[in-house]
CSV table of C-alpha atoms in Angstrom, one decimal:
chain,number,residue,atom,x,y,z
A,1,MET,CA,-6.8,-4.7,-5.2
A,2,HIS,CA,-9.8,-3.5,-3.2
A,3,ILE,CA,-11.5,-7.0,-2.2
A,4,PRO,CA,-15.4,-6.6,-1.5
A,5,ASP,CA,-17.6,-8.0,1.0
A,6,GLY,CA,-18.4,-11.7,0.2
A,7,TYR,CA,-15.5,-12.9,-1.3
A,8,LEU,CA,-13.4,-13.9,1.9
A,9,ASP,CA,-15.0,-16.1,4.3
A,10,PRO,CA,-15.4,-15.3,7.7
A,11,VAL,CA,-11.9,-17.2,9.2
A,12,SER,CA,-10.1,-15.5,6.5
A,13,CYS,CA,-11.6,-11.9,7.3
A,14,ALA,CA,-11.3,-12.5,11.1
A,15,ALA,CA,-7.6,-13.8,10.4
A,16,THR,CA,-6.7,-10.6,8.7
A,17,TYR,CA,-8.2,-7.8,11.1
A,18,LEU,CA,-6.7,-9.2,13.7
A,19,ILE,CA,-3.0,-9.4,11.8
A,20,THR,CA,-4.3,-5.3,11.1
A,21,LEU,CA,-5.1,-4.3,14.6
A,22,VAL,CA,-2.0,-5.5,16.1
A,23,PHE,CA,0.1,-3.9,13.3
A,24,ALA,CA,-2.0,-1.0,14.3
A,25,PHE,CA,-1.6,-0.9,17.5
A,26,PHE,CA,2.1,-1.0,17.5
A,27,ALA,CA,2.3,1.4,14.3
A,28,VAL,CA,0.4,4.0,16.4
A,29,LYS,CA,2.6,3.4,19.3
A,30,ARG,CA,5.5,4.1,17.4
A,31,ALA,CA,3.9,7.0,15.4
A,32,LYS,CA,3.9,9.1,18.7
A,33,LEU,CA,7.5,9.2,18.5
A,34,GLU,CA,7.6,10.5,14.8
A,35,GLY,CA,8.4,14.4,14.2
A,36,GLU,CA,6.5,17.1,13.7
A,37,GLU,CA,7.2,17.4,10.5
A,38,ARG,CA,6.7,14.0,9.5
A,39,LYS,CA,2.9,14.2,11.6
A,40,HIS,CA,1.4,17.2,9.3
A,41,LEU,CA,3.0,15.6,6.2
A,42,LEU,CA,0.4,12.7,7.0
A,43,PRO,CA,-2.5,13.8,5.9
A,44,VAL,CA,-1.4,16.0,2.9
A,45,LEU,CA,0.0,13.1,1.6
A,46,ALA,CA,-3.0,11.0,2.6
A,47,ALA,CA,-5.1,13.2,0.2
A,48,ALA,CA,-2.7,13.5,-2.7
A,49,ILE,CA,-2.6,9.6,-2.8
A,50,PHE,CA,-6.8,9.7,-2.9
A,51,VAL,CA,-6.8,11.8,-5.6
A,52,ALA,CA,-4.0,9.9,-7.6
A,53,GLN,CA,-6.2,6.3,-7.1
A,54,MET,CA,-8.9,8.2,-9.0
A,55,LEU,CA,-6.8,7.6,-12.3
A,56,ASN,CA,-7.4,3.8,-13.3
A,57,TRP,CA,-6.1,1.8,-16.0
A,58,PRO,CA,-8.3,-1.1,-17.2
A,59,LEU,CA,-7.8,-4.9,-16.6
A,60,PRO,CA,-8.7,-7.8,-18.9
A,61,GLY,CA,-12.1,-9.3,-17.2
A,62,GLY,CA,-14.0,-5.7,-16.3
A,63,THR,CA,-11.6,-5.0,-13.7
A,64,SER,CA,-8.9,-1.8,-13.3
A,65,LEU,CA,-5.7,-1.0,-11.5
A,66,HIS,CA,-4.8,2.6,-10.3
A,67,PHE,CA,-1.7,3.9,-8.2
A,68,LEU,CA,-1.4,2.4,-5.6
A,69,GLY,CA,1.3,5.0,-3.6
A,70,ALA,CA,1.8,3.1,-0.9
A,71,ALA,CA,5.4,2.9,-1.3
A,72,LEU,CA,5.9,6.6,-1.7
A,73,ALA,CA,4.0,6.7,1.6
A,74,GLY,CA,6.5,4.3,3.3
A,75,ILE,CA,9.8,6.4,1.6
A,76,LEU,CA,8.5,9.4,2.4
A,77,LEU,CA,7.2,9.1,6.2
A,78,GLY,CA,8.7,5.9,7.2
A,79,PRO,CA,6.5,2.4,7.6
A,80,TRP,CA,4.5,3.4,10.6
A,81,LEU,CA,3.3,6.7,9.4
A,82,GLY,CA,3.2,5.4,6.0
A,83,PHE,CA,0.6,2.9,7.5
A,84,LEU,CA,-1.7,5.1,8.8
A,85,THR,CA,-1.0,7.3,6.0
A,86,MET,CA,-2.0,4.3,4.0
A,87,THR,CA,-5.1,3.6,6.7
A,88,LEU,CA,-6.7,6.8,6.3
A,89,VAL,CA,-6.9,6.8,2.4
A,90,LEU,CA,-8.6,2.9,2.4
A,91,LEU,CA,-11.1,4.4,5.4
A,92,VAL,CA,-12.6,6.9,3.4
A,93,GLN,CA,-12.8,5.1,0.0
A,94,THR,CA,-14.0,2.2,2.0
A,95,LEU,CA,-16.7,4.2,4.3
A,96,VAL,CA,-17.5,7.1,1.7
A,97,PHE,CA,-17.5,5.5,-1.3
A,98,HIS,CA,-17.7,1.5,-0.7
A,99,ASP,CA,-14.8,1.0,-3.0
A,100,GLY,CA,-13.8,-2.4,-1.0
A,101,GLY,CA,-16.0,-3.7,2.2
A,102,ILE,CA,-16.2,-3.4,5.3
A,103,THR,CA,-15.7,-7.1,6.2
A,104,THR,CA,-12.7,-7.1,4.2
A,105,LEU,CA,-11.3,-3.7,5.3
A,106,GLY,CA,-8.8,-5.9,7.2
A,107,ALA,CA,-7.4,-7.6,4.1
A,108,ASN,CA,-7.6,-5.1,2.1
A,109,LEU,CA,-6.0,-2.7,5.0
A,110,LEU,CA,-3.3,-5.9,5.6
A,111,ASN,CA,-2.4,-5.7,1.4
A,112,MET,CA,-2.2,-1.8,0.7
A,113,ALA,CA,-1.1,-0.8,3.8
A,114,VAL,CA,0.9,-3.3,5.6
A,115,VAL,CA,2.5,-5.4,2.9
A,116,ALA,CA,2.6,-2.4,0.1
A,117,VAL,CA,3.9,-0.2,2.7
A,118,LEU,CA,7.0,-2.5,4.7
A,119,THR,CA,8.1,-3.6,0.7
A,120,GLY,CA,7.9,-0.1,-0.3
A,121,TYR,CA,10.1,1.3,2.5
A,122,TYR,CA,12.4,-1.8,2.9
A,123,VAL,CA,13.3,-2.2,-0.2
A,124,TYR,CA,13.8,1.7,-0.6
A,125,LYS,CA,16.2,1.8,1.9
A,126,ALA,CA,17.9,-1.9,1.4
A,127,LEU,CA,19.1,-1.0,-1.7
A,128,PRO,CA,22.5,1.6,-2.0
A,129,GLU,CA,22.3,5.1,-3.2
A,130,ARG,CA,23.9,4.8,-6.3
A,131,PHE,CA,20.8,3.3,-7.4
A,132,GLY,CA,19.6,6.5,-7.9
A,133,ALA,CA,16.1,6.7,-9.2
A,134,ALA,CA,15.6,2.8,-9.7
A,135,ARG,CA,15.2,2.4,-5.3
A,136,PRO,CA,11.8,4.4,-5.5
A,137,PHE,CA,11.6,2.5,-8.8
A,138,LEU,CA,11.9,-1.3,-7.8
A,139,ALA,CA,10.1,-0.2,-4.0
A,140,GLY,CA,7.0,0.8,-6.1
A,141,TRP,CA,6.9,-2.0,-8.3
A,142,LEU,CA,7.7,-5.0,-5.8
A,143,SER,CA,5.4,-2.8,-3.4
A,144,VAL,CA,2.6,-3.4,-5.8
A,145,THR,CA,3.5,-6.5,-6.9
A,146,LEU,CA,4.0,-8.3,-3.6
A,147,ALA,CA,0.7,-6.6,-2.3
A,148,GLY,CA,-1.3,-8.4,-5.1
A,149,LEU,CA,-0.1,-11.5,-4.7
A,150,ALA,CA,-0.9,-11.7,-0.9
A,151,CYS,CA,-4.7,-10.6,-2.0
A,152,GLY,CA,-4.5,-13.6,-4.7
A,153,ILE,CA,-3.3,-16.1,-1.8
A,154,GLU,CA,-6.5,-14.6,0.2
A,155,LEU,CA,-8.7,-14.9,-2.6
A,156,GLY,CA,-7.4,-18.5,-3.3
A,157,LEU,CA,-8.0,-19.7,0.5
A,158,SER,CA,-10.8,-18.7,1.1
A,159,ALA,CA,-13.5,-21.0,0.7
A,160,GLN,CA,-16.4,-18.3,-0.8
A,161,PHE,CA,-14.4,-17.3,-3.3
A,162,LEU,CA,-15.2,-19.1,-6.8
A,163,TYR,CA,-11.3,-19.9,-7.7
A,164,GLY,CA,-8.4,-21.7,-6.0
A,165,LEU,CA,-4.5,-20.2,-5.3
A,166,ALA,CA,-3.9,-21.9,-8.7
A,167,VAL,CA,-5.9,-19.0,-10.4
A,168,THR,CA,-6.0,-16.6,-8.2
A,169,VAL,CA,-2.4,-16.2,-7.4
A,170,PRO,CA,-1.1,-15.9,-10.7
A,171,VAL,CA,-3.3,-13.5,-12.1
A,172,MET,CA,-2.9,-11.5,-9.1
A,173,ALA,CA,0.5,-11.4,-8.7
A,174,GLY,CA,0.8,-11.6,-12.4
A,175,TRP,CA,-1.2,-8.7,-14.0
A,176,HIS,CA,0.4,-6.5,-10.5
A,177,ALA,CA,3.7,-7.7,-11.5
A,178,VAL,CA,3.4,-6.2,-15.2
A,179,LEU,CA,1.1,-2.8,-14.4
A,180,GLY,CA,3.1,-2.2,-11.3
A,181,VAL,CA,6.0,-1.2,-13.7
A,182,ILE,CA,3.9,2.3,-14.2
A,183,GLU,CA,3.8,2.1,-10.2
A,184,GLY,CA,7.3,2.2,-10.0
A,185,ALA,CA,8.1,4.8,-12.6
A,186,ALA,CA,5.3,7.3,-11.0
A,187,THR,CA,6.9,6.1,-7.8
A,188,ALA,CA,10.7,7.1,-9.5
A,189,ALA,CA,9.0,10.7,-11.0
A,190,VAL,CA,6.9,11.8,-8.1
A,191,TYR,CA,10.0,11.0,-5.0
A,192,SER,CA,12.7,12.7,-7.1
A,193,TYR,CA,10.3,15.6,-7.6
A,194,LEU,CA,10.1,15.8,-4.2
A,195,ARG,CA,13.6,15.1,-2.8
A,196,GLY,CA,14.8,18.6,-2.5
A,197,ARG,CA,11.8,20.1,-2.2
A,198,LEU,CA,11.1,18.5,1.8
A,199,PRO,CA,12.7,18.0,4.3
A,200,LEU,CA,12.7,14.7,4.9
A,201,SER,CA,12.7,11.7,3.5
A,202,ALA,CA,13.6,7.2,4.1
A,203,GLY,CA,17.2,7.8,3.5
A,204,SER,CA,17.7,10.2,6.3
A,205,ARG,CA,15.7,7.8,8.8
């Protein structure tokens, strides 16, 4: 899902950067209003997600998929701090490890820090508590699936990418929907472990 340089045309790069920067502006403003406990958890959670993303499982075609953690960030910290958490992770991956491009950083942030975090947060909040572990599971699964779908749309609309929407959308959304089951299970397991051990959760927001 980390789109490298050269895959998106200039219009797509500019549009995704603009959307992400507008969201970041509001995220920073809203994050200042959050409690100190949530702010202190941001770098800790970012570091944990960064390490968890080192675990990859292979996909056909020579690529791979890894744990994303965006739904977990959204559930634990809410959409604004969750966005900043994923932004910190993606900035380090891009600038230090060259995982994803500089010109495509706006698109990668849009997919994994905006779409995935918002999806995970709002799915979790929308489901009633009687759903139990199904809440974080569905939040994690759908966050990865929709982020993959957004990535497929961006690639398919790019004049510089070899394949169109008819190929990129089913490939990206389909594989992420299948392997998102692992993301959902991991999100549910980690959240179940942390719940009760941390003085915060999205359920309290």
